[in-house]
Amino acid sequence: MNKYLILILILFSTAFRVTAQTVTVDASIDSLQILIGEQTKVQLEVTMDASQRAVFPLLADILITGVEILDIARPDTQYLNNRQRMHIIQEYTITSFDSDLYYIPPFEVMVDTTVYQSNPLALKVYTVPVDTMNTDIFFGSKPVMKAPFAWEDWRGLLLLSILCIPLLILAIYLIIRFNDNKPILRTIKIEPKLPPHEQAMKEIDRIKQEKVAAKDNPKEYYTQLTDVIRTYIKDRYGFNALEMTSSEIIEHLLGLESKESLNDLRELFSTADLVKFAKHAPLMNENDANLIHAVEFVNQTKVEVDPNAVPVPTEITIEEKRSRKTKIVLGMAIGVISVAIVAILVYIGIELYNQF
């Protein structure tokens, strides 16, 4: 009976030891010795099953009396054994401003409902050595060291200085343009106008090429043809035939040309009036005949020009005063550039003053 009891106790003891080994809490410190004001890091490591939950100690600014906590990092979690185990590292940055040997007690971590303790730590804080044998000896302050010259420190100022040059040139140019107020000269080249009969024949040739218009749209065809003849009459005889009726034009021309030369023109105007106002539908040969009448009228009444005379294009120079809007734009541009230059120079001056 005693043997069975001892065996049961051994089994319970082994089972308890295995369970206890599933959770490990360990603490370590980067440096056991520091000078006053230096920093070191304390790492608290917990290894447990992935299904368990750990609660780390809630620490504020003081770890123990004389040792301060400067920073608490976020826990770093790593999974082990195919995510069955979990390893958590909590890091604390500490320092001390009193020289002494400090005992850091074990950290307490609660895993599920059980509290586990880490190993304790020790920290030795040294003070700065002082020469106590020669307390009457004092050393003056060291002279100010001159920093070595580096282009990186002056690159920005150099680029700004170079930028001022084109801005200054542009400002001077705009000021000159603003003050001179010279008029803007524009030269317009006017090509010589063709004689009335040549211009009329050119337009009649164009209408002749558009035979489809005469067939599909006779009203447009006769409108264009009579407008060409009316324009020719206006330029040839000097009265506004564009604003007159067909009968008024014929009556006006009777005093200038023979009655026989106006027969073809009268027939053309008569057909055109029937097409435009009576919706007359002329035949194709009738359209061609009226086109020939227009050509014959122009040829019979044209005024020949000297073939040796070469028309010269006319050039006209127009003066335009600079507008008020242009002066306002120039003034605003000068103001903006001037402000930019002054701002750059002030900035460069302040930087040079701070450097020296």
Coordinates of C-alpha atoms in Angstrom, one line a residue:
M1 CA 0.0 0.0 0.0
N2 CA 2.8 2.4 0.9
K3 CA 4.5 1.6 -2.4
Y4 CA 1.4 2.6 -4.4
L5 CA 1.1 5.8 -2.4
I6 CA 4.7 6.7 -3.1
L7 CA 4.2 6.0 -6.8
I8 CA 1.2 8.2 -7.0
L9 CA 3.1 11.0 -5.2
I10 CA 6.0 10.7 -7.7
L11 CA 3.5 10.8 -10.7
F12 CA 1.9 14.0 -9.3
S13 CA 5.3 15.5 -8.6
T14 CA 6.4 14.8 -12.2
A15 CA 3.2 16.1 -13.7
F16 CA 3.5 19.3 -11.6
R17 CA 7.1 19.8 -12.8
V18 CA 6.1 19.3 -16.5
T19 CA 3.3 21.8 -16.1
A20 CA 5.6 24.3 -14.4
Q21 CA 8.1 24.0 -17.2
T22 CA 5.6 25.0 -19.8
V23 CA 6.0 28.6 -18.7
T24 CA 9.4 30.3 -18.3
V25 CA 10.1 33.8 -17.2
D26 CA 13.6 35.2 -17.6
A27 CA 15.1 38.7 -17.1
S28 CA 18.4 40.0 -18.4
I29 CA 20.2 43.4 -18.5
D30 CA 22.5 44.6 -21.3
S31 CA 25.1 46.2 -19.0
L32 CA 25.6 45.5 -15.3
Q33 CA 27.7 48.7 -14.9
I34 CA 27.0 52.2 -16.1
L35 CA 28.0 55.7 -15.4
I36 CA 25.6 58.2 -13.9
G37 CA 23.1 59.3 -16.6
E38 CA 23.9 56.5 -19.0
Q39 CA 21.2 54.2 -20.2
T40 CA 20.9 50.4 -20.3
K41 CA 18.1 48.0 -21.3
V42 CA 16.3 45.3 -19.3
Q43 CA 14.6 42.5 -21.2
L44 CA 11.8 40.5 -19.7
E45 CA 11.2 37.3 -21.7
V46 CA 8.2 34.9 -21.3
T47 CA 7.9 31.6 -23.1
M48 CA 4.5 29.8 -22.9
D49 CA 1.9 28.0 -24.9
A50 CA 0.2 29.9 -27.6
S51 CA -3.2 29.4 -26.0
Q52 CA -2.1 31.1 -22.8
R53 CA -2.4 34.8 -21.9
A54 CA 0.3 36.8 -20.2
V55 CA 0.0 40.0 -18.1
F56 CA 3.2 41.9 -17.6
P57 CA 3.9 44.0 -14.5
L58 CA 2.5 47.6 -14.7
L59 CA 5.6 49.8 -14.2
A60 CA 5.6 53.6 -14.2
D61 CA 8.5 56.0 -14.2
I62 CA 10.4 54.3 -11.3
L63 CA 11.6 50.7 -11.4
I64 CA 13.0 50.9 -7.9
T65 CA 14.3 53.7 -5.8
G66 CA 17.2 55.3 -7.6
V67 CA 16.5 53.6 -11.0
E68 CA 14.2 55.4 -13.5
I69 CA 12.4 54.0 -16.5
L70 CA 12.9 56.1 -19.6
D71 CA 11.0 54.0 -22.1
I72 CA 8.9 50.9 -22.4
A73 CA 8.9 49.3 -25.8
R74 CA 6.0 47.4 -27.3
P75 CA 6.2 43.7 -26.7
D76 CA 7.8 41.6 -29.4
T77 CA 6.0 38.3 -30.0
Q78 CA 7.4 35.3 -31.8
Y79 CA 5.7 32.0 -32.4
L80 CA 7.6 28.7 -32.0
N81 CA 7.0 25.0 -32.7
N82 CA 4.6 25.5 -35.6
R83 CA 2.7 28.2 -33.6
Q84 CA 2.1 26.0 -30.6
R85 CA 4.5 28.0 -28.4
M86 CA 4.9 31.8 -27.9
H87 CA 7.9 33.8 -26.9
I88 CA 7.3 37.4 -25.8
I89 CA 10.0 40.0 -25.1
Q90 CA 9.3 43.2 -23.1
E91 CA 12.1 45.7 -23.2
Y92 CA 12.6 48.6 -20.6
T93 CA 15.1 51.4 -21.0
I94 CA 16.5 52.5 -17.5
T95 CA 19.0 54.9 -16.1
S96 CA 20.2 56.2 -12.7
F97 CA 21.5 59.5 -11.4
D98 CA 22.8 58.2 -8.1
S99 CA 25.9 56.0 -7.8
D100 CA 25.2 52.8 -5.9
L101 CA 24.8 49.1 -6.3
Y102 CA 21.1 48.4 -6.9
Y103 CA 19.3 45.2 -6.4
I104 CA 16.4 44.7 -8.9
P105 CA 13.9 42.2 -7.5
P106 CA 12.3 39.5 -9.7
F107 CA 9.6 40.7 -12.1
E108 CA 6.2 39.1 -11.7
V109 CA 4.3 37.9 -14.8
M110 CA 0.8 36.5 -14.5
V111 CA 0.1 33.7 -17.1
D112 CA -3.6 32.9 -17.0
T113 CA -4.2 32.7 -13.3
T114 CA -0.7 31.8 -12.1
V115 CA 2.0 34.3 -11.1
Y116 CA 5.6 33.5 -12.3
Q117 CA 8.7 35.3 -11.1
S118 CA 11.9 36.0 -13.1
N119 CA 15.4 35.9 -11.8
P120 CA 16.6 39.1 -9.9
L121 CA 19.1 41.5 -11.4
A122 CA 21.9 43.8 -10.2
L123 CA 23.0 47.2 -11.5
K124 CA 26.2 49.1 -10.5
V125 CA 26.1 52.8 -11.1
Y126 CA 29.5 54.6 -11.0
T127 CA 30.1 58.3 -10.5
V128 CA 32.5 60.4 -12.6
P129 CA 35.9 60.2 -11.0
V130 CA 37.0 63.4 -9.2
D131 CA 40.6 64.4 -8.4
T132 CA 40.2 65.0 -4.6
M133 CA 43.9 65.5 -4.1
N134 CA 44.1 68.7 -6.2
T135 CA 40.9 70.5 -5.5
D136 CA 42.6 73.9 -5.9
I137 CA 43.4 73.3 -9.5
F138 CA 40.8 74.7 -12.0
F139 CA 40.8 74.5 -15.8
G140 CA 39.4 77.3 -17.8
S141 CA 36.9 76.8 -20.6
K142 CA 38.3 75.5 -23.9
P143 CA 38.3 77.8 -27.0
V144 CA 35.5 77.5 -29.5
M145 CA 36.4 75.1 -32.2
K146 CA 36.0 76.2 -35.8
A147 CA 34.0 73.8 -37.8
P148 CA 35.7 72.7 -41.1
F149 CA 34.4 74.2 -44.3
A150 CA 31.9 72.1 -46.1
W151 CA 30.2 72.9 -49.4
E152 CA 27.0 71.2 -48.1
D153 CA 26.5 74.1 -45.6
W154 CA 26.7 76.8 -48.3
R155 CA 25.1 75.1 -51.3
G156 CA 21.6 76.5 -50.6
L157 CA 22.9 80.1 -50.2
L158 CA 25.0 79.8 -53.4
L159 CA 22.0 78.6 -55.4
L160 CA 19.8 81.4 -54.1
S161 CA 22.5 83.9 -54.9
I162 CA 22.7 82.6 -58.5
L163 CA 18.9 82.7 -58.8
C164 CA 19.0 86.4 -57.9
I165 CA 21.0 87.2 -61.1
P166 CA 18.3 86.2 -63.7
L167 CA 15.6 87.7 -61.5
L168 CA 17.4 91.0 -61.4
I169 CA 18.0 91.0 -65.1
L170 CA 14.3 90.3 -65.7
A171 CA 13.2 93.0 -63.3
I172 CA 15.5 95.6 -65.1
Y173 CA 14.1 94.6 -68.5
L174 CA 10.5 94.9 -67.3
I175 CA 11.2 98.3 -65.7
I176 CA 12.6 99.6 -69.0
R177 CA 9.6 98.3 -70.9
F178 CA 7.3 99.9 -68.3
N179 CA 8.9 103.3 -68.5
D180 CA 9.6 103.7 -72.2
N181 CA 5.9 103.4 -73.2
K182 CA 6.8 103.1 -76.9
P183 CA 4.0 102.3 -79.3
I184 CA 3.7 98.9 -80.8
L185 CA 4.2 99.0 -84.5
R186 CA 2.3 96.5 -86.6
T187 CA 2.8 96.1 -90.4
I188 CA -0.1 94.7 -92.4
K189 CA 0.6 93.4 -95.9
I190 CA -2.4 93.9 -98.3
E191 CA -2.3 91.9 -101.5
P192 CA -3.4 93.8 -104.7
K193 CA -7.0 93.4 -105.7
L194 CA -7.7 91.7 -109.0
P195 CA -9.4 93.8 -111.7
P196 CA -13.3 93.4 -111.6
H197 CA -13.5 91.3 -114.7
E198 CA -10.7 88.9 -113.6
Q199 CA -12.3 88.5 -110.2
A200 CA -15.7 87.9 -111.9
M201 CA -14.3 85.3 -114.3
K202 CA -12.6 83.5 -111.4
E203 CA -15.9 83.2 -109.5
I204 CA -17.8 82.1 -112.7
D205 CA -15.2 79.3 -113.2
R206 CA -15.8 78.2 -109.6
I207 CA -19.6 78.1 -110.2
K208 CA -19.0 76.2 -113.5
Q209 CA -17.2 73.5 -111.6
E210 CA -20.1 73.0 -109.3
K211 CA -22.6 71.7 -111.9
V212 CA -24.3 69.5 -109.3
A213 CA -25.5 72.6 -107.5
A214 CA -27.2 73.8 -110.6
K215 CA -29.1 70.5 -110.9
D216 CA -30.0 69.9 -107.3
N217 CA -30.3 73.4 -106.0
P218 CA -31.0 75.9 -108.9
K219 CA -32.0 78.7 -106.5
E220 CA -28.5 78.6 -104.9
Y221 CA -26.9 78.3 -108.3
Y222 CA -28.6 81.5 -109.7
T223 CA -28.1 83.4 -106.5
Q224 CA -24.4 82.9 -106.7
L225 CA -24.2 83.6 -110.4
T226 CA -26.2 86.9 -110.1
D227 CA -24.2 88.0 -107.0
V228 CA -21.0 87.6 -109.0
I229 CA -22.5 89.8 -111.8
R230 CA -23.9 92.4 -109.3
T231 CA -20.4 92.6 -107.6
Y232 CA -18.8 93.0 -111.1
I233 CA -21.2 95.8 -112.0
K234 CA -20.6 97.6 -108.7
D235 CA -16.8 97.5 -109.1
R236 CA -16.9 98.2 -112.9
Y237 CA -19.5 101.0 -113.0
G238 CA -19.3 102.4 -109.5
F239 CA -22.9 102.1 -108.3
N240 CA -24.2 99.7 -105.6
A241 CA -25.8 97.0 -107.7
L242 CA -26.0 94.7 -104.7
E243 CA -28.8 96.7 -103.2
M244 CA -30.8 97.1 -106.4
T245 CA -33.4 95.0 -108.2
S246 CA -32.8 93.4 -111.6
S247 CA -34.9 96.0 -113.4
E248 CA -33.2 98.9 -111.6
I249 CA -29.8 97.5 -112.7
I250 CA -30.8 97.2 -116.3
E251 CA -32.3 100.7 -116.3
H252 CA -29.2 102.1 -114.8
L253 CA -27.0 100.4 -117.3
L254 CA -29.0 101.6 -120.3
G255 CA -27.4 105.0 -120.0
L256 CA -23.9 103.4 -119.9
E257 CA -24.0 100.5 -122.4
S258 CA -25.8 99.6 -125.6
K259 CA -29.2 97.9 -125.5
E260 CA -27.8 94.9 -127.5
S261 CA -25.1 94.2 -124.9
L262 CA -27.8 94.1 -122.2
N263 CA -30.0 91.5 -123.8
D264 CA -28.1 88.5 -122.5
L265 CA -27.9 90.1 -119.0
R266 CA -31.7 90.8 -119.0
E267 CA -32.4 87.2 -119.9
L268 CA -30.1 86.0 -117.1
F269 CA -31.8 88.2 -114.5
S270 CA -35.2 87.2 -115.8
T271 CA -34.5 83.5 -115.3
A272 CA -32.9 84.1 -111.9
D273 CA -36.0 85.9 -110.7
L274 CA -38.3 83.1 -111.9
V275 CA -36.2 80.5 -110.1
K276 CA -35.9 82.5 -106.8
F277 CA -39.4 83.9 -106.6
A278 CA -41.6 81.6 -108.8
K279 CA -39.9 78.3 -108.1
H280 CA -39.1 77.8 -111.8
A281 CA -37.1 74.7 -112.6
P282 CA -34.8 75.4 -115.5
L283 CA -33.3 72.8 -117.7
M284 CA -29.6 72.0 -117.7
N285 CA -29.0 73.6 -121.2
E286 CA -30.8 76.7 -119.9
N287 CA -28.4 76.9 -116.9
D288 CA -25.4 76.5 -119.3
A289 CA -26.8 79.2 -121.5
N290 CA -27.2 81.7 -118.7
L291 CA -23.6 80.9 -117.5
I292 CA -22.5 81.8 -121.1
H293 CA -24.5 85.0 -120.9
A294 CA -22.7 86.0 -117.8
V295 CA -19.3 85.3 -119.3
E296 CA -20.2 87.3 -122.5
F297 CA -21.5 90.3 -120.5
V298 CA -18.2 90.4 -118.6
N299 CA -16.1 90.1 -121.7
Q300 CA -18.1 92.8 -123.6
T301 CA -18.0 95.3 -120.8
K302 CA -14.6 94.7 -119.2
V303 CA -11.9 97.4 -119.1
E304 CA -8.5 96.1 -120.2
V305 CA -5.6 96.9 -117.9
D306 CA -2.0 97.5 -118.9
P307 CA -0.4 94.0 -119.2
N308 CA 3.0 95.5 -118.4
A309 CA 1.9 96.9 -115.1
V310 CA 2.8 94.5 -112.2
P311 CA 0.6 95.0 -109.1
V312 CA 2.7 95.6 -106.0
P313 CA 1.4 94.4 -102.6
T314 CA 0.6 97.3 -100.2
E315 CA 2.1 97.4 -96.7
I316 CA 0.4 99.5 -94.0
T317 CA 2.1 100.3 -90.7
I318 CA -0.3 100.7 -87.7
E319 CA 0.7 102.3 -84.4
E320 CA -0.9 100.9 -81.3
K321 CA -0.4 102.5 -77.9
R322 CA 0.3 100.1 -75.1
S323 CA -2.9 99.3 -73.3
R324 CA -3.6 100.1 -69.7
K325 CA -4.0 96.4 -69.0
T326 CA -0.5 95.7 -70.3
K327 CA 1.0 98.4 -68.0
I328 CA -0.9 96.9 -65.0
V329 CA 0.5 93.4 -65.8
L330 CA 4.0 94.8 -66.2
G331 CA 3.7 96.6 -62.9
M332 CA 2.5 93.5 -61.0
A333 CA 5.3 91.4 -62.5
I334 CA 7.9 93.9 -61.5
G335 CA 6.4 94.0 -57.9
V336 CA 6.4 90.2 -57.5
I337 CA 10.0 89.8 -58.8
S338 CA 11.2 92.7 -56.6
V339 CA 9.6 91.1 -53.5
A340 CA 11.2 87.8 -54.4
I341 CA 14.7 89.4 -54.8
V342 CA 14.4 91.3 -51.5
A343 CA 13.2 88.1 -49.7
I344 CA 16.1 86.1 -51.0
L345 CA 18.7 88.8 -50.1
V346 CA 17.2 89.1 -46.6
Y347 CA 17.4 85.4 -46.1
I348 CA 21.0 85.2 -47.3
G349 CA 21.9 88.1 -45.0
I350 CA 20.4 86.4 -42.0
E351 CA 22.1 83.1 -42.7
L352 CA 25.5 84.8 -43.1
Y353 CA 25.0 86.6 -39.9
N354 CA 24.2 83.4 -38.0
Q355 CA 27.2 81.7 -39.6
F356 CA 29.7 84.4 -38.4

